[in-house]
Amino acid sequence: MNGTMMEYPLTLDHLLDRAQKLFGGVEIVSRLPDKSLHRHAYNDFHRRARALAGALIAAGLGPGDRVATLMWNHYAHLEVYFGAPLAGGVFHTLNPRLHPSDIAYIMNHARDRFLIIDDTLLPLFDRIREHVKVERVIVVALTGKPLPDGCEDYEEFLRSAPDGASLPALGENQAAGMCYTSATTGRPKGVVYSHRALVLHSFVCAMADTLGISGRDSVCPVVPMFHANAWGVPFTCTMVGAKQVLPGPHLDPVSLLDLFESEGVTVTAGVPTIWLGILQALEREPSRWKLVPGMRLAVGGAAAPEAMIRGYDRFGLQVVHAWGMTETTPVGSVSVLKRGMESLPPDERYAYRAKQGIAPPFVDMRVVAEGKEMPWDGASLGELQVRGPWVTASYYELPEASGQFTQDGWFCTGDVACIDAEGYMKIVDRTKDLIKSGGEWISSVDLENALMGHPAVAEAAVIAVPHPKWGERPLAAVVPKEQAKGTFTPGELRDFIAPKFPAWWLPDAVIVVDEIPRTAAGKFLKRALREKFQDWKWEEGGQKSE
Ligand code: AMP
């Protein structure tokens, strides 16, 4: 027997219409390139996103056609997030930090027909224009500079929408958005988000036991909207009617802290490198900013070091550690404490919070090694596999990547992990970042987190470097905090972390560097470090420290 309930599609138009009906006056604040603040409200957002949908249809957008974006986080990007899907099309976020040839490859592979772009990013587009077949280029004139030939003005494009144009009925399994993985090896791979996946993901991100985003919050996604939909935050905010604070291109610590203060931000989200910088700024000038007490910082994209979680607690700000991937829309686990864990000794609590956390409802997780599922004992390592309604079941038009999906319907993440008896998952490494020394595995993530626990260390990345005797040995690249330059020796850093690890885990070389190269998503680019140090000459006995 079936239930008697209606079939009601889980589509994005519902979120937008409801936001207009119930939260029409709630603000959306965007920082522009000149640092001024653009303000409008859900009423305007609703009207303009629908106008964009109408204008796209009038301009010839057909069902499923792709509307690419090259934009920072601001009101117009948000309008495309909804406007393109409401027209029956698909928004496709492009990462401006990628190499132009990769952007061109991605645009061609996705067959983007429209491009909506910030005027500040036009010089980047000029480098790829000849190599892509995009038909219309619509420019958001953020700086007011005149537009080059062959481009249309975004505001005029909105005005071209026919009055009272009706928008198509949407199905929940229809594609709404698209994003390519920022692959560190091989070609980028496309993931296509359905309306249903984005809606269900929004419900989960609003749960008190995940990111807990509510209509009372003021939410600032620092994570770019071109990186896994800014972790779905703009959709969740629209669903619950939260104030949205979009930081534009200004992602340095002082600009962000100013914005958090002036807009009363209560929830924010980004990769650890952003939060390491902000923590340093707070430590330098502890009383400069009045932040909302208990502000929550969702941290993911790379491991949140335990020392950083403790550091923010000292300022009354709460790190919420989460794990996810472009392929998982992206939230796949969140580290919140279960009932009773609040009263554990602090070290145990921090250890749980530094893990990547437990799966939310409808995400299944398992760890598999040599074809066998590993026990939840907190020690047995293997590849993390996941499944769920917002986990991709394939890559867009890339059958050769079918190896990442198992026969029994799981997605292979490429992350090496273990799961403890309470269900808390811990990422140990990317498969390719693990260090194999004398046949045994060493976790680069654990070493990095321990090094970043030293008060003089701003950032640390540990890589495997070929070694004649052991196969590979760990080498640590360390960036000192500004005020700590020259105040420590590499040997001291080794001594500092030594009590936490077996002796053979300790990096054989600790090298002080000015900066660690980053991926387009702001994570440590270990491949570049590996290339730099591949011919490193280990001293006799392998105990070099500088
Ligand atoms: P992306 O698709 O660019 O978001 O990258 C996804 C990858 O980032 C994952 O497969 C992990 O390797 C890594 N990642 C994401 N969140 C975390 C986390 N909290 N801790 C460690 N690694 C993470």
mmCIF file with all atom_site columns, N, CA, C and O and ligand atoms in Angstrom, residues 181-182 227-228 299-304 321-327 356 413 415 427 430 521 523, ligand 1:
data_model
loop_
_atom_site.group_PDB
_atom_site.id
_atom_site.type_symbol
_atom_site.label_atom_id
_atom_site.label_alt_id
_atom_site.label_comp_id
_atom_site.label_asym_id
_atom_site.label_entity_id
_atom_site.label_seq_id
_atom_site.pdbx_PDB_ins_code
_atom_site.Cartn_x
_atom_site.Cartn_y
_atom_site.Cartn_z
_atom_site.occupancy
_atom_site.B_iso_or_equiv
_atom_site.pdbx_formal_charge
_atom_site.auth_seq_id
_atom_site.auth_comp_id
_atom_site.auth_asym_id
_atom_site.auth_atom_id
_atom_site.pdbx_PDB_model_num
ATOM   1   N N   . THR A 1 181 ? 35.158 19.320 -10.581 1.00 0.00 ? 181 THR A N   1
ATOM   2   C CA  . THR A 1 181 ? 36.092 19.150 -9.465  1.00 0.00 ? 181 THR A CA  1
ATOM   3   C C   . THR A 1 181 ? 37.375 19.900 -9.806  1.00 0.00 ? 181 THR A C   1
ATOM   4   O O   . THR A 1 181 ? 37.803 19.897 -10.961 1.00 0.00 ? 181 THR A O   1
ATOM   5   N N   . SER A 1 182 ? 37.973 20.503 -8.809  1.00 0.00 ? 182 SER A N   1
ATOM   6   C CA  . SER A 1 182 ? 39.257 21.162 -9.062  1.00 0.00 ? 182 SER A CA  1
ATOM   7   C C   . SER A 1 182 ? 40.341 20.101 -8.957  1.00 0.00 ? 182 SER A C   1
ATOM   8   O O   . SER A 1 182 ? 41.046 20.008 -7.973  1.00 0.00 ? 182 SER A O   1
ATOM   9   N N   . HIS A 1 227 ? 32.924 27.169 -5.706  1.00 0.00 ? 227 HIS A N   1
ATOM   10  C CA  . HIS A 1 227 ? 33.472 25.949 -5.133  1.00 0.00 ? 227 HIS A CA  1
ATOM   11  C C   . HIS A 1 227 ? 32.349 25.163 -4.444  1.00 0.00 ? 227 HIS A C   1
ATOM   12  O O   . HIS A 1 227 ? 31.951 25.495 -3.334  1.00 0.00 ? 227 HIS A O   1
ATOM   13  N N   . ALA A 1 228 ? 31.846 24.139 -5.128  1.00 0.00 ? 228 ALA A N   1
ATOM   14  C CA  . ALA A 1 228 ? 30.784 23.286 -4.568  1.00 0.00 ? 228 ALA A CA  1
ATOM   15  C C   . ALA A 1 228 ? 29.648 24.131 -3.997  1.00 0.00 ? 228 ALA A C   1
ATOM   16  O O   . ALA A 1 228 ? 29.220 23.953 -2.850  1.00 0.00 ? 228 ALA A O   1
ATOM   17  N N   . VAL A 1 299 ? 34.180 24.762 8.983   1.00 0.00 ? 299 VAL A N   1
ATOM   18  C CA  . VAL A 1 299 ? 35.513 24.620 8.389   1.00 0.00 ? 299 VAL A CA  1
ATOM   19  C C   . VAL A 1 299 ? 35.582 23.276 7.689   1.00 0.00 ? 299 VAL A C   1
ATOM   20  O O   . VAL A 1 299 ? 35.299 22.237 8.276   1.00 0.00 ? 299 VAL A O   1
ATOM   21  N N   . GLY A 1 300 ? 35.947 23.292 6.417   1.00 0.00 ? 300 GLY A N   1
ATOM   22  C CA  . GLY A 1 300 ? 36.061 22.045 5.663   1.00 0.00 ? 300 GLY A CA  1
ATOM   23  C C   . GLY A 1 300 ? 36.906 22.278 4.431   1.00 0.00 ? 300 GLY A C   1
ATOM   24  O O   . GLY A 1 300 ? 37.504 23.338 4.270   1.00 0.00 ? 300 GLY A O   1
ATOM   25  N N   . GLY A 1 301 ? 36.937 21.279 3.572   1.00 0.00 ? 301 GLY A N   1
ATOM   26  C CA  . GLY A 1 301 ? 37.757 21.388 2.361   1.00 0.00 ? 301 GLY A CA  1
ATOM   27  C C   . GLY A 1 301 ? 39.147 20.849 2.600   1.00 0.00 ? 301 GLY A C   1
ATOM   28  O O   . GLY A 1 301 ? 39.818 20.393 1.690   1.00 0.00 ? 301 GLY A O   1
ATOM   29  N N   . ALA A 1 302 ? 39.599 20.900 3.833   1.00 0.00 ? 302 ALA A N   1
ATOM   30  C CA  . ALA A 1 302 ? 40.855 20.292 4.288   1.00 0.00 ? 302 ALA A CA  1
ATOM   31  C C   . ALA A 1 302 ? 40.700 20.168 5.801   1.00 0.00 ? 302 ALA A C   1
ATOM   32  O O   . ALA A 1 302 ? 39.774 20.751 6.375   1.00 0.00 ? 302 ALA A O   1
ATOM   33  N N   . ALA A 1 303 ? 41.604 19.408 6.429   1.00 0.00 ? 303 ALA A N   1
ATOM   34  C CA  . ALA A 1 303 ? 41.418 19.136 7.855   1.00 0.00 ? 303 ALA A CA  1
ATOM   35  C C   . ALA A 1 303 ? 41.569 20.406 8.699   1.00 0.00 ? 303 ALA A C   1
ATOM   36  O O   . ALA A 1 303 ? 42.482 21.198 8.484   1.00 0.00 ? 303 ALA A O   1
ATOM   37  N N   . ALA A 1 304 ? 40.678 20.590 9.662   1.00 0.00 ? 304 ALA A N   1
ATOM   38  C CA  . ALA A 1 304 ? 40.791 21.697 10.614  1.00 0.00 ? 304 ALA A CA  1
ATOM   39  C C   . ALA A 1 304 ? 41.730 21.254 11.730  1.00 0.00 ? 304 ALA A C   1
ATOM   40  O O   . ALA A 1 304 ? 41.411 20.323 12.472  1.00 0.00 ? 304 ALA A O   1
ATOM   41  N N   . HIS A 1 321 ? 33.608 21.489 12.358  1.00 0.00 ? 321 HIS A N   1
ATOM   42  C CA  . HIS A 1 321 ? 34.432 20.833 11.341  1.00 0.00 ? 321 HIS A CA  1
ATOM   43  C C   . HIS A 1 321 ? 33.547 19.944 10.471  1.00 0.00 ? 321 HIS A C   1
ATOM   44  O O   . HIS A 1 321 ? 32.741 19.162 10.975  1.00 0.00 ? 321 HIS A O   1
ATOM   45  N N   . ALA A 1 322 ? 33.687 20.084 9.163   1.00 0.00 ? 322 ALA A N   1
ATOM   46  C CA  . ALA A 1 322 ? 32.852 19.295 8.247   1.00 0.00 ? 322 ALA A CA  1
ATOM   47  C C   . ALA A 1 322 ? 33.713 18.747 7.125   1.00 0.00 ? 322 ALA A C   1
ATOM   48  O O   . ALA A 1 322 ? 34.754 19.308 6.791   1.00 0.00 ? 322 ALA A O   1
ATOM   49  N N   . TRP A 1 323 ? 33.262 17.653 6.565   1.00 0.00 ? 323 TRP A N   1
ATOM   50  C CA  . TRP A 1 323 ? 33.958 17.046 5.423   1.00 0.00 ? 323 TRP A CA  1
ATOM   51  C C   . TRP A 1 323 ? 33.000 16.979 4.235   1.00 0.00 ? 323 TRP A C   1
ATOM   52  O O   . TRP A 1 323 ? 31.790 16.765 4.417   1.00 0.00 ? 323 TRP A O   1
ATOM   53  N N   . GLY A 1 324 ? 33.539 17.149 3.064   1.00 0.00 ? 324 GLY A N   1
ATOM   54  C CA  . GLY A 1 324 ? 32.698 16.961 1.885   1.00 0.00 ? 324 GLY A CA  1
ATOM   55  C C   . GLY A 1 324 ? 33.503 17.107 0.624   1.00 0.00 ? 324 GLY A C   1
ATOM   56  O O   . GLY A 1 324 ? 34.704 17.369 0.652   1.00 0.00 ? 324 GLY A O   1
ATOM   57  N N   . MET A 1 325 ? 32.825 16.945 -0.494  1.00 0.00 ? 325 MET A N   1
ATOM   58  C CA  . MET A 1 325 ? 33.466 16.993 -1.804  1.00 0.00 ? 325 MET A CA  1
ATOM   59  C C   . MET A 1 325 ? 32.501 17.631 -2.796  1.00 0.00 ? 325 MET A C   1
ATOM   60  O O   . MET A 1 325 ? 31.291 17.613 -2.587  1.00 0.00 ? 325 MET A O   1
ATOM   61  N N   . THR A 1 326 ? 33.048 18.129 -3.892  1.00 0.00 ? 326 THR A N   1
ATOM   62  C CA  . THR A 1 326 ? 32.201 18.606 -4.985  1.00 0.00 ? 326 THR A CA  1
ATOM   63  C C   . THR A 1 326 ? 31.167 17.523 -5.325  1.00 0.00 ? 326 THR A C   1
ATOM   64  O O   . THR A 1 326 ? 30.003 17.818 -5.598  1.00 0.00 ? 326 THR A O   1
ATOM   65  N N   . GLU A 1 327 ? 31.611 16.272 -5.266  1.00 0.00 ? 327 GLU A N   1
ATOM   66  C CA  . GLU A 1 327 ? 30.745 15.149 -5.647  1.00 0.00 ? 327 GLU A CA  1
ATOM   67  C C   . GLU A 1 327 ? 29.641 14.886 -4.628  1.00 0.00 ? 327 GLU A C   1
ATOM   68  O O   . GLU A 1 327 ? 28.723 14.113 -4.887  1.00 0.00 ? 327 GLU A O   1
ATOM   69  N N   . GLN A 1 356 ? 36.491 14.354 11.278  1.00 0.00 ? 356 GLN A N   1
ATOM   70  C CA  . GLN A 1 356 ? 35.625 14.940 10.236  1.00 0.00 ? 356 GLN A CA  1
ATOM   71  C C   . GLN A 1 356 ? 34.159 14.710 10.540  1.00 0.00 ? 356 GLN A C   1
ATOM   72  O O   . GLN A 1 356 ? 33.293 15.310 9.903   1.00 0.00 ? 356 GLN A O   1
ATOM   73  N N   . THR A 1 413 ? 35.731 7.836  -2.626  1.00 0.00 ? 413 THR A N   1
ATOM   74  C CA  . THR A 1 413 ? 36.129 9.232  -2.456  1.00 0.00 ? 413 THR A CA  1
ATOM   75  C C   . THR A 1 413 ? 37.591 9.500  -2.753  1.00 0.00 ? 413 THR A C   1
ATOM   76  O O   . THR A 1 413 ? 37.976 10.636 -2.997  1.00 0.00 ? 413 THR A O   1
ATOM   77  N N   . ASP A 1 415 ? 39.689 9.302  -0.448  1.00 0.00 ? 415 ASP A N   1
ATOM   78  C CA  . ASP A 1 415 ? 40.210 9.689  0.862   1.00 0.00 ? 415 ASP A CA  1
ATOM   79  C C   . ASP A 1 415 ? 40.484 8.427  1.680   1.00 0.00 ? 415 ASP A C   1
ATOM   80  O O   . ASP A 1 415 ? 39.708 7.472  1.627   1.00 0.00 ? 415 ASP A O   1
ATOM   81  N N   . ILE A 1 427 ? 39.601 11.585 8.495   1.00 0.00 ? 427 ILE A N   1
ATOM   82  C CA  . ILE A 1 427 ? 40.373 11.505 7.250   1.00 0.00 ? 427 ILE A CA  1
ATOM   83  C C   . ILE A 1 427 ? 41.845 11.452 7.624   1.00 0.00 ? 427 ILE A C   1
ATOM   84  O O   . ILE A 1 427 ? 42.335 12.302 8.379   1.00 0.00 ? 427 ILE A O   1
ATOM   85  N N   . ARG A 1 430 ? 44.595 12.016 1.584   1.00 0.00 ? 430 ARG A N   1
ATOM   86  C CA  . ARG A 1 430 ? 44.179 11.596 0.254   1.00 0.00 ? 430 ARG A CA  1
ATOM   87  C C   . ARG A 1 430 ? 45.028 10.370 -0.062  1.00 0.00 ? 430 ARG A C   1
ATOM   88  O O   . ARG A 1 430 ? 46.177 10.276 0.395   1.00 0.00 ? 430 ARG A O   1
ATOM   89  N N   . ALA A 1 521 ? 41.337 26.074 -4.977  1.00 0.00 ? 521 ALA A N   1
ATOM   90  C CA  . ALA A 1 521 ? 40.318 26.120 -3.922  1.00 0.00 ? 521 ALA A CA  1
ATOM   91  C C   . ALA A 1 521 ? 40.905 26.578 -2.598  1.00 0.00 ? 521 ALA A C   1
ATOM   92  O O   . ALA A 1 521 ? 40.242 26.536 -1.568  1.00 0.00 ? 521 ALA A O   1
ATOM   93  N N   . LYS A 1 523 ? 43.452 25.209 -0.982  1.00 0.00 ? 523 LYS A N   1
ATOM   94  C CA  . LYS A 1 523 ? 44.071 24.152 -0.160  1.00 0.00 ? 523 LYS A CA  1
ATOM   95  C C   . LYS A 1 523 ? 45.552 24.069 -0.479  1.00 0.00 ? 523 LYS A C   1
ATOM   96  O O   . LYS A 1 523 ? 45.988 24.559 -1.515  1.00 0.00 ? 523 LYS A O   1
HETATM 97  P P1  . AMP B 2 .   ? 36.675 19.375 -3.298  1.00 0.00 ? 1   AMP B P1  1
HETATM 98  O O1  . AMP B 2 .   ? 35.853 18.516 -4.173  1.00 0.00 ? 1   AMP B O1  1
HETATM 99  O O2  . AMP B 2 .   ? 37.556 20.327 -4.030  1.00 0.00 ? 1   AMP B O2  1
HETATM 100 O O3  . AMP B 2 .   ? 35.831 20.041 -2.278  1.00 0.00 ? 1   AMP B O3  1
HETATM 101 O O4  . AMP B 2 .   ? 37.694 18.448 -2.505  1.00 0.00 ? 1   AMP B O4  1
HETATM 102 C C1  . AMP B 2 .   ? 37.244 17.367 -1.744  1.00 0.00 ? 1   AMP B C1  1
HETATM 103 C C2  . AMP B 2 .   ? 38.383 16.808 -0.934  1.00 0.00 ? 1   AMP B C2  1
HETATM 104 O O5  . AMP B 2 .   ? 38.799 17.738 0.055   1.00 0.00 ? 1   AMP B O5  1
HETATM 105 C C3  . AMP B 2 .   ? 38.007 15.586 -0.136  1.00 0.00 ? 1   AMP B C3  1
HETATM 106 O O6  . AMP B 2 .   ? 38.042 14.410 -0.915  1.00 0.00 ? 1   AMP B O6  1
HETATM 107 C C4  . AMP B 2 .   ? 39.076 15.585 0.955   1.00 0.00 ? 1   AMP B C4  1
HETATM 108 O O7  . AMP B 2 .   ? 40.295 15.041 0.490   1.00 0.00 ? 1   AMP B O7  1
HETATM 109 C C5  . AMP B 2 .   ? 39.275 17.045 1.209   1.00 0.00 ? 1   AMP B C5  1
HETATM 110 N N1  . AMP B 2 .   ? 38.508 17.461 2.387   1.00 0.00 ? 1   AMP B N1  1
HETATM 111 C C6  . AMP B 2 .   ? 37.317 18.072 2.434   1.00 0.00 ? 1   AMP B C6  1
HETATM 112 N N2  . AMP B 2 .   ? 36.957 18.324 3.708   1.00 0.00 ? 1   AMP B N2  1
HETATM 113 C C7  . AMP B 2 .   ? 37.946 17.856 4.502   1.00 0.00 ? 1   AMP B C7  1
HETATM 114 C C8  . AMP B 2 .   ? 38.168 17.804 5.918   1.00 0.00 ? 1   AMP B C8  1
HETATM 115 N N3  . AMP B 2 .   ? 37.319 18.325 6.785   1.00 0.00 ? 1   AMP B N3  1
HETATM 116 N N4  . AMP B 2 .   ? 39.300 17.221 6.355   1.00 0.00 ? 1   AMP B N4  1
HETATM 117 C C9  . AMP B 2 .   ? 40.187 16.690 5.489   1.00 0.00 ? 1   AMP B C9  1
HETATM 118 N N5  . AMP B 2 .   ? 40.046 16.712 4.155   1.00 0.00 ? 1   AMP B N5  1
HETATM 119 C C10 . AMP B 2 .   ? 38.934 17.282 3.657   1.00 0.00 ? 1   AMP B C10 1
#
